Short mmCIF file of C-alpha atoms and ligand atoms in Angstrom, two decimals:
data_model
loop_
_atom_site.label_atom_id
_atom_site.label_comp_id
_atom_site.label_asym_id
_atom_site.label_seq_id
_atom_site.Cartn_x
_atom_site.Cartn_y
_atom_site.Cartn_z
CA MET A 1 115.19 62.75 135.91
CA THR A 2 113.17 61.82 139.02
CA LEU A 3 113.32 64.43 141.75
CA GLU A 4 111.50 63.20 144.80
CA LYS A 5 108.76 60.82 145.84
CA GLU A 6 105.76 60.52 148.11
CA LYS A 7 104.54 64.09 148.21
CA THR A 8 100.94 64.88 147.40
CA ILE A 9 99.59 66.85 144.45
CA MET A 10 98.66 69.63 146.88
CA ASP A 11 102.34 70.19 147.77
CA HIS A 12 103.13 71.43 144.29
CA ASP A 13 101.80 73.52 141.47
CA THR A 14 101.14 71.30 138.45
CA VAL A 15 103.86 73.17 136.52
CA SER A 16 106.63 75.39 137.88
CA LEU A 17 110.12 76.63 137.18
CA ASP A 18 112.70 75.42 139.68
CA ASP A 19 114.30 77.96 142.03
CA GLU A 20 117.47 78.17 140.00
CA GLY A 21 115.49 78.68 136.77
CA ASN A 22 117.16 75.63 135.25
CA ALA A 23 114.27 73.17 134.77
CA VAL A 24 110.52 72.99 134.29
CA VAL A 25 109.18 70.91 137.14
CA ILE A 26 105.97 68.94 136.56
CA ILE A 27 104.00 66.29 138.39
CA ASP A 28 104.25 63.18 136.20
CA GLN A 29 100.54 62.61 135.61
CA THR A 30 101.02 59.25 133.95
CA LEU A 31 101.92 57.83 137.38
CA LEU A 32 98.86 59.16 139.20
CA PRO A 33 96.97 58.16 141.25
CA VAL A 34 99.42 55.49 142.42
CA ARG A 35 102.53 57.66 142.78
CA THR A 36 103.19 61.38 142.99
CA GLU A 37 106.56 62.08 141.42
CA LEU A 38 108.02 65.30 140.15
CA ILE A 39 110.16 65.35 137.07
CA ARG A 40 112.52 68.05 135.87
CA LEU A 41 112.49 68.88 132.18
CA LYS A 42 115.51 70.59 130.65
CA THR A 43 115.95 69.72 127.00
CA ALA A 44 113.63 70.40 124.08
CA GLU A 45 113.10 66.65 123.67
CA GLU A 46 112.21 66.17 127.34
CA ILE A 47 109.65 68.98 127.17
CA TRP A 48 108.19 67.75 123.87
CA ASN A 49 107.91 64.18 125.15
CA ALA A 50 106.36 65.21 128.47
CA ILE A 51 103.59 67.01 126.56
CA TYR A 52 103.12 64.32 123.91
CA LEU A 53 103.11 61.47 126.45
CA LEU A 54 100.64 63.37 128.71
CA LYS A 55 103.02 63.55 131.66
CA VAL A 56 101.69 67.09 131.67
CA ARG A 57 98.33 67.62 130.00
CA GLY A 58 95.26 69.81 130.02
CA ALA A 59 95.19 72.93 127.85
CA PRO A 60 96.30 75.57 130.41
CA ALA A 61 99.04 73.37 131.91
CA ILE A 62 100.46 72.65 128.46
CA GLY A 63 100.59 76.40 127.76
CA VAL A 64 102.46 77.14 130.98
CA THR A 65 104.89 74.25 130.36
CA ALA A 66 105.62 75.55 126.87
CA ALA A 67 106.18 79.09 128.18
CA PHE A 68 108.68 77.99 130.83
CA GLY A 69 110.14 75.48 128.37
CA ILE A 70 110.89 77.99 125.63
CA TYR A 71 112.43 80.30 128.22
CA LEU A 72 114.81 77.51 129.30
CA LEU A 73 115.72 76.73 125.72
CA ALA A 74 116.36 80.42 125.03
CA LYS A 75 118.58 80.49 128.10
CA SER A 76 120.68 77.63 126.86
CA CYS A 77 121.09 79.22 123.41
CA LYS A 78 124.68 80.30 122.86
CA GLU A 79 123.90 83.02 120.29
CA GLU A 80 124.61 86.62 121.30
CA ASN A 81 123.43 88.08 117.99
CA TYR A 82 119.73 89.16 118.03
CA ASP A 83 118.79 87.73 114.61
CA ARG A 84 120.41 84.38 115.26
CA PHE A 85 118.88 84.26 118.75
CA LEU A 86 115.43 84.88 117.20
CA ALA A 87 116.00 82.21 114.53
CA ASN A 88 116.95 79.69 117.22
CA PHE A 89 113.95 80.74 119.33
CA ARG A 90 111.61 80.17 116.37
CA LYS A 91 113.07 76.74 115.68
CA ASN A 92 112.41 75.68 119.29
CA LYS A 93 108.97 77.26 119.22
CA GLU A 94 107.97 75.32 116.12
CA TYR A 95 109.24 72.09 117.64
CA LEU A 96 107.38 72.49 120.96
CA ASP A 97 104.24 73.60 119.11
CA SER A 98 104.25 70.29 117.20
CA SER A 99 103.84 68.19 120.37
CA ARG A 100 100.03 68.33 120.40
CA PRO A 101 97.75 69.98 117.85
CA THR A 102 94.33 70.61 119.43
CA ALA A 103 94.77 72.74 122.56
CA VAL A 104 95.22 76.32 121.40
CA ASN A 105 96.89 77.31 124.68
CA LEU A 106 100.12 75.71 123.46
CA SER A 107 100.56 78.01 120.46
CA TRP A 108 98.92 80.90 122.33
CA ALA A 109 101.59 80.76 125.06
CA LEU A 110 104.43 80.25 122.57
CA ASN A 111 103.21 83.19 120.46
CA ARG A 112 103.14 85.40 123.54
CA MET A 113 106.70 84.40 124.32
CA GLU A 114 107.80 85.05 120.73
CA CYS A 115 106.26 88.54 120.86
CA VAL A 116 108.58 89.36 123.78
CA VAL A 117 111.52 88.79 121.43
CA THR A 118 110.07 90.41 118.31
CA GLU A 119 108.88 93.49 120.20
CA HIS A 120 112.41 94.19 121.42
CA PRO A 121 114.50 94.18 118.24
CA GLY A 122 118.16 94.59 118.92
CA ALA A 123 117.85 94.03 122.68
CA SER A 124 120.70 92.15 124.30
CA VAL A 125 120.23 88.45 125.02
CA ALA A 126 120.51 89.14 128.75
CA GLU A 127 117.65 91.66 128.51
CA LEU A 128 115.56 89.29 126.43
CA LEU A 129 116.02 86.47 128.93
CA THR A 130 114.86 88.67 131.80
CA LEU A 131 111.76 89.65 129.82
CA LEU A 132 111.05 86.07 128.74
CA LYS A 133 111.21 84.77 132.29
CA LYS A 134 108.85 87.53 133.42
CA GLU A 135 106.38 86.71 130.62
CA ALA A 136 106.39 82.98 131.42
CA GLU A 137 105.75 83.74 135.08
CA GLU A 138 102.94 86.07 134.09
CA ILE A 139 101.34 83.32 131.95
CA ARG A 140 101.46 81.05 135.01
CA ASP A 141 100.11 83.73 137.39
CA GLU A 142 97.36 84.64 134.96
CA ASP A 143 96.24 81.03 134.88
CA ILE A 144 95.84 81.02 138.65
CA ARG A 145 93.89 84.33 138.63
CA VAL A 146 91.73 83.35 135.66
CA CYS A 147 90.78 79.97 137.13
CA ARG A 148 89.84 81.62 140.41
CA LYS A 149 87.51 84.04 138.56
CA ILE A 150 85.99 81.15 136.59
CA GLY A 151 85.33 79.51 139.94
CA GLU A 152 83.58 82.61 141.28
CA TYR A 153 81.38 83.07 138.21
CA GLY A 154 80.70 79.35 137.90
CA LEU A 155 79.52 79.17 141.48
CA THR A 156 76.75 81.69 140.71
CA LEU A 157 75.21 79.05 138.42
CA LEU A 158 75.00 76.41 141.14
CA LYS A 159 72.95 75.72 144.25
CA LYS A 160 73.84 74.02 147.49
CA GLY A 161 73.61 70.23 147.20
CA ASP A 162 73.71 70.23 143.37
CA GLY A 163 74.82 67.20 141.42
CA ILE A 164 77.52 68.10 138.87
CA LEU A 165 78.83 65.88 136.12
CA THR A 166 82.26 66.49 134.61
CA HIS A 167 84.24 64.79 131.87
CA CYS A 168 87.99 64.24 131.60
CA ASN A 169 90.15 66.35 133.91
CA ALA A 170 89.79 70.10 133.79
CA GLY A 171 91.06 70.26 137.34
CA ARG A 172 94.09 71.63 139.14
CA LEU A 173 96.14 68.96 137.37
CA ALA A 174 95.13 70.44 134.02
CA ALA A 175 96.06 73.97 135.03
CA VAL A 176 98.39 75.37 137.67
CA ARG A 177 96.17 75.40 140.77
CA TYR A 178 92.34 75.52 140.68
CA GLY A 179 91.54 74.08 137.29
CA THR A 180 88.68 75.41 135.18
CA ALA A 181 85.67 73.08 135.47
CA THR A 182 86.71 72.18 139.01
CA ALA A 183 87.21 75.77 140.16
CA PRO A 184 83.50 76.31 141.03
CA ILE A 185 83.56 72.93 142.77
CA TYR A 186 86.59 73.84 144.90
CA LEU A 187 85.16 77.25 145.76
CA GLY A 188 81.81 75.65 146.61
CA GLN A 189 83.64 73.17 148.79
CA GLU A 190 85.28 76.04 150.72
CA LYS A 191 81.83 77.58 151.24
CA GLY A 192 80.05 74.39 152.28
CA TYR A 193 77.93 73.89 149.15
CA GLY A 194 77.99 70.10 149.52
CA PHE A 195 78.10 69.27 145.81
CA HIS A 196 77.83 65.68 144.55
CA VAL A 197 80.19 65.29 141.65
CA TYR A 198 80.03 62.55 139.01
CA ALA A 199 83.36 62.05 137.26
CA ASP A 200 83.27 60.25 133.92
CA GLU A 201 86.23 57.87 133.80
CA THR A 202 87.05 59.17 130.28
CA ARG A 203 88.20 56.33 128.07
CA PRO A 204 90.71 55.59 126.76
CA LEU A 205 93.27 57.43 128.92
CA LEU A 206 91.18 57.60 132.09
CA GLN A 207 91.86 61.21 133.01
CA GLY A 208 88.54 61.25 134.87
CA ALA A 209 89.32 58.16 136.94
CA ARG A 210 93.03 58.68 137.48
CA LEU A 211 93.04 62.46 137.89
CA THR A 212 89.64 64.07 138.51
CA ALA A 213 88.40 61.45 140.96
CA TYR A 214 91.79 61.56 142.68
CA GLU A 215 92.10 65.32 143.07
CA LEU A 216 88.47 65.82 144.15
CA LEU A 217 88.62 62.99 146.64
CA PHE A 218 91.83 64.46 147.98
CA ALA A 219 90.07 67.80 148.46
CA GLY A 220 87.24 66.13 150.37
CA VAL A 221 84.62 66.60 147.64
CA ASP A 222 81.83 64.02 147.43
CA VAL A 223 82.81 62.42 144.12
CA THR A 224 81.44 59.32 142.42
CA LEU A 225 83.32 57.72 139.56
CA ILE A 226 81.25 56.42 136.67
CA CYS A 227 82.13 54.76 133.37
CA ASP A 228 81.41 57.03 130.42
CA ASN A 229 78.44 54.91 129.35
CA MET A 230 76.75 55.49 132.73
CA ALA A 231 76.26 59.24 132.29
CA SER A 232 72.80 58.78 130.79
CA ALA A 233 71.71 56.63 133.74
CA VAL A 234 72.76 59.16 136.39
CA MET A 235 71.14 61.97 134.42
CA LYS A 236 67.92 60.00 134.01
CA ASN A 237 67.91 59.36 137.77
CA GLY A 238 67.79 63.13 138.29
CA TRP A 239 71.17 63.23 140.01
CA VAL A 240 72.78 65.83 137.75
CA ASN A 241 71.80 69.52 137.92
CA ALA A 242 74.60 70.84 135.73
CA VAL A 243 77.45 69.64 133.54
CA LEU A 244 80.77 71.50 133.80
CA VAL A 245 83.56 70.71 131.34
CA GLY A 246 86.78 72.32 130.17
CA CYS A 247 87.90 73.02 126.60
CA ASP A 248 90.96 72.80 124.39
CA ARG A 249 89.91 75.19 121.63
CA VAL A 250 86.75 77.21 121.21
CA ALA A 251 86.01 78.31 117.64
CA ALA A 252 84.65 81.77 116.79
CA ASN A 253 81.08 80.45 116.55
CA GLY A 254 81.26 78.67 119.95
CA ASP A 255 81.87 75.13 118.69
CA THR A 256 84.16 73.61 121.30
CA ALA A 257 86.86 70.93 121.16
CA ASN A 258 87.35 69.04 124.39
CA LYS A 259 88.28 65.51 125.43
CA ILE A 260 86.69 62.74 123.36
CA GLY A 261 83.25 61.97 124.73
CA THR A 262 82.37 65.54 125.68
CA SER A 263 80.02 66.00 122.73
CA GLY A 264 78.13 62.85 123.73
CA VAL A 265 77.68 64.23 127.25
CA ALA A 266 76.34 67.48 125.74
CA VAL A 267 73.81 65.56 123.64
CA LEU A 268 72.64 63.68 126.73
CA ALA A 269 72.42 66.88 128.79
CA ALA A 270 70.26 68.48 126.09
CA HIS A 271 68.01 65.41 126.06
CA TYR A 272 67.50 65.54 129.82
CA GLY A 273 67.21 69.35 129.96
CA ILE A 274 70.39 69.76 132.03
CA PRO A 275 72.47 72.93 131.56
CA PHE A 276 75.82 72.28 129.90
CA TYR A 277 78.56 74.80 130.72
CA VAL A 278 82.03 75.07 129.23
CA CYS A 279 84.54 76.60 131.62
CA ALA A 280 86.82 78.55 129.33
CA PRO A 281 89.74 80.86 130.02
CA THR A 282 89.44 83.39 127.19
CA SER A 283 92.92 82.30 126.05
CA THR A 284 91.20 79.13 124.78
CA ILE A 285 88.79 81.08 122.57
CA ASP A 286 90.38 81.15 119.14
CA LEU A 287 88.72 83.63 116.81
CA SER A 288 91.03 82.65 113.97
CA THR A 289 89.26 79.27 113.85
CA PRO A 290 85.81 79.96 112.36
CA THR A 291 83.97 76.76 113.33
CA GLY A 292 84.54 73.37 114.92
CA ALA A 293 85.11 71.87 111.47
CA ASP A 294 88.32 73.89 111.28
CA ILE A 295 89.79 72.47 114.52
CA ARG A 296 92.52 69.89 114.04
CA ILE A 297 91.74 66.85 116.16
CA GLU A 298 94.66 64.85 117.50
CA GLU A 299 94.55 61.13 116.72
CA ARG A 300 96.53 58.89 119.04
CA LYS A 301 97.94 55.38 118.96
CA PRO A 302 95.49 52.44 118.68
CA GLU A 303 97.23 50.69 121.62
CA GLU A 304 95.67 53.24 123.98
CA VAL A 305 92.32 51.63 123.18
CA SER A 306 93.28 47.99 122.78
CA GLU A 307 95.82 47.32 125.50
CA MET A 308 97.19 50.23 127.47
CA TRP A 309 95.35 49.62 130.75
CA TYR A 310 94.81 45.89 130.50
CA ARG A 311 96.95 42.99 131.67
CA GLU A 312 96.33 41.40 128.31
CA ARG A 313 95.26 42.80 125.00
CA MET A 314 91.48 43.29 124.96
CA ALA A 315 90.86 43.55 121.25
CA PRO A 316 91.64 41.13 118.44
CA GLU A 317 94.98 41.59 116.72
CA GLY A 318 94.55 43.44 113.46
CA VAL A 319 91.20 45.09 114.27
CA LYS A 320 90.86 48.65 112.99
CA ILE A 321 90.86 51.20 115.81
CA PHE A 322 89.82 54.85 115.69
CA ASN A 323 91.32 56.87 118.55
CA PRO A 324 90.60 60.61 118.33
CA ALA A 325 91.70 62.42 121.51
CA PHE A 326 89.05 65.15 121.23
CA ASP A 327 85.65 65.81 119.76
CA VAL A 328 83.74 68.98 118.95
CA THR A 329 80.59 69.95 120.78
CA ASP A 330 78.24 71.95 118.60
CA HIS A 331 77.64 75.45 119.98
CA SER A 332 73.88 74.84 119.93
CA LEU A 333 74.33 72.32 122.77
CA ILE A 334 76.23 74.74 125.03
CA THR A 335 74.21 76.67 127.62
CA GLY A 336 77.03 79.09 128.35
CA PHE A 337 80.76 79.68 128.65
CA VAL A 338 82.11 80.46 132.09
CA THR A 339 85.07 82.81 131.54
CA GLU A 340 87.18 85.04 133.75
CA TYR A 341 85.00 87.93 132.54
CA GLY A 342 81.67 86.32 133.39
CA ILE A 343 79.13 83.96 131.84
CA LEU A 344 78.74 84.27 128.07
CA ARG A 345 75.47 83.23 126.44
CA ALA A 346 74.46 82.78 122.79
CA PRO A 347 74.93 84.23 120.28
CA PHE A 348 78.49 83.32 121.20
CA ALA A 349 80.22 84.87 118.18
CA GLU A 350 78.93 88.25 119.28
CA ALA A 351 79.74 87.68 122.96
CA PHE A 352 83.32 86.62 122.10
CA ARG A 353 83.98 89.71 119.99
CA LYS A 354 83.13 91.92 122.97
CA LEU A 355 85.79 90.28 125.15
CA PRO A 356 88.90 92.33 125.95
CA GLY A 357 91.68 91.59 123.47
CA LYS A 358 89.47 89.58 121.10
CA ARG A 359 88.93 90.75 117.58
CA GLU A 360 88.19 88.49 114.65
CA PRO A 361 91.14 88.51 112.21
CA GLU A 362 90.53 90.70 109.19
CA ASN A 363 90.66 89.48 105.57
CA ARG A 364 89.84 85.90 106.40
CA ASP A 365 89.26 83.84 103.22
O1 MRU B 1 94.30 64.89 126.48
P1 MRU B 1 94.20 65.80 127.67
O2 MRU B 1 94.21 65.08 128.96
O3 MRU B 1 95.22 66.91 127.60
O4 MRU B 1 92.78 66.48 127.53
C1 MRU B 1 92.41 67.49 128.43
C2 MRU B 1 91.05 67.99 128.26
O5 MRU B 1 90.34 67.63 127.34
C3 MRU B 1 90.61 69.06 129.21
O6 MRU B 1 89.24 68.98 129.43
C4 MRU B 1 90.94 70.43 128.61
O7 MRU B 1 92.29 70.49 128.25
C5 MRU B 1 90.62 71.53 129.53
S1 MRU B 1 91.70 71.58 130.90
C6 MRU B 1 91.29 72.90 131.88
#
């Protein structure tokens, strides 16, 4: 499955379709920062595993992978009959959607792809495949445009020389190119803002250390890696002027699921009077989820905490381990959402409803 070695992350988009349209190509993020390898995903199982095992991760990147993935699976479907093609499409959609539960971008992208089929009843399979490919490419292109806009709006919140703390990886590796929380940082870098970035290492899977620190360092940004439990110390020292994080699902009231540890950072930021911004493509705002309590939080294997990164096990055999992959930051702790349409401030429920294409579902129980 390995394609080539020793290229840098800047040589590739995080997710793409190969030139022949036969495979989803991703950077295997589990190997970073030591090795940059591309892998080609072709089967439903390969795509599902790549998402579940975090070879590709980050809400927008998962969405783009699923969009290209379902297109490939539709392409390999042998059915010529519309109804059977749709049934097969839905089976694959349900399977890919089960790979990770928290990031809404996964089902959002798959639903968009399904609409292409359901909005063209009776179309030939050849026509449907052309439309599906176009839609998947549009989902990818939108991500690049949206992240760029988030970068432009985010930069208006920052000053030259600011200290910025970020958690997990909401960078180019979590999207296609700019990332969300890193987009203002990259744009600021282009314009000589001289930011000082603090990257939380992000236990247990170290997305901050392995990915954020790596991609920012690569881009020449002044980045300092800290353990998660050092965030309070750097804030107390007065080194942080703003916190920028990404999100996996934003509920209708503004409660926000993001990588485990984010809510703790928000509590600290509130304590020290530091603005806390969530960089959010509006695709991640899910008005069908009323509050954070309604967001399903992925729980992962205990080994990720007890042994994954250690030479030897670092916890006693048999100890109980709790390993939620995400937590929910209460909307009251969020200073604003940086979206492709601008900065949204509280009351968030109202601000979200005014966004293009967002309307709260009717008849909710
Ligand atoms: O488990 P991960 O690595 O997929 O978690 C990713 C995050 O929590 C990101 O902050 C989030 O997806 C936003 S990415 C722009």
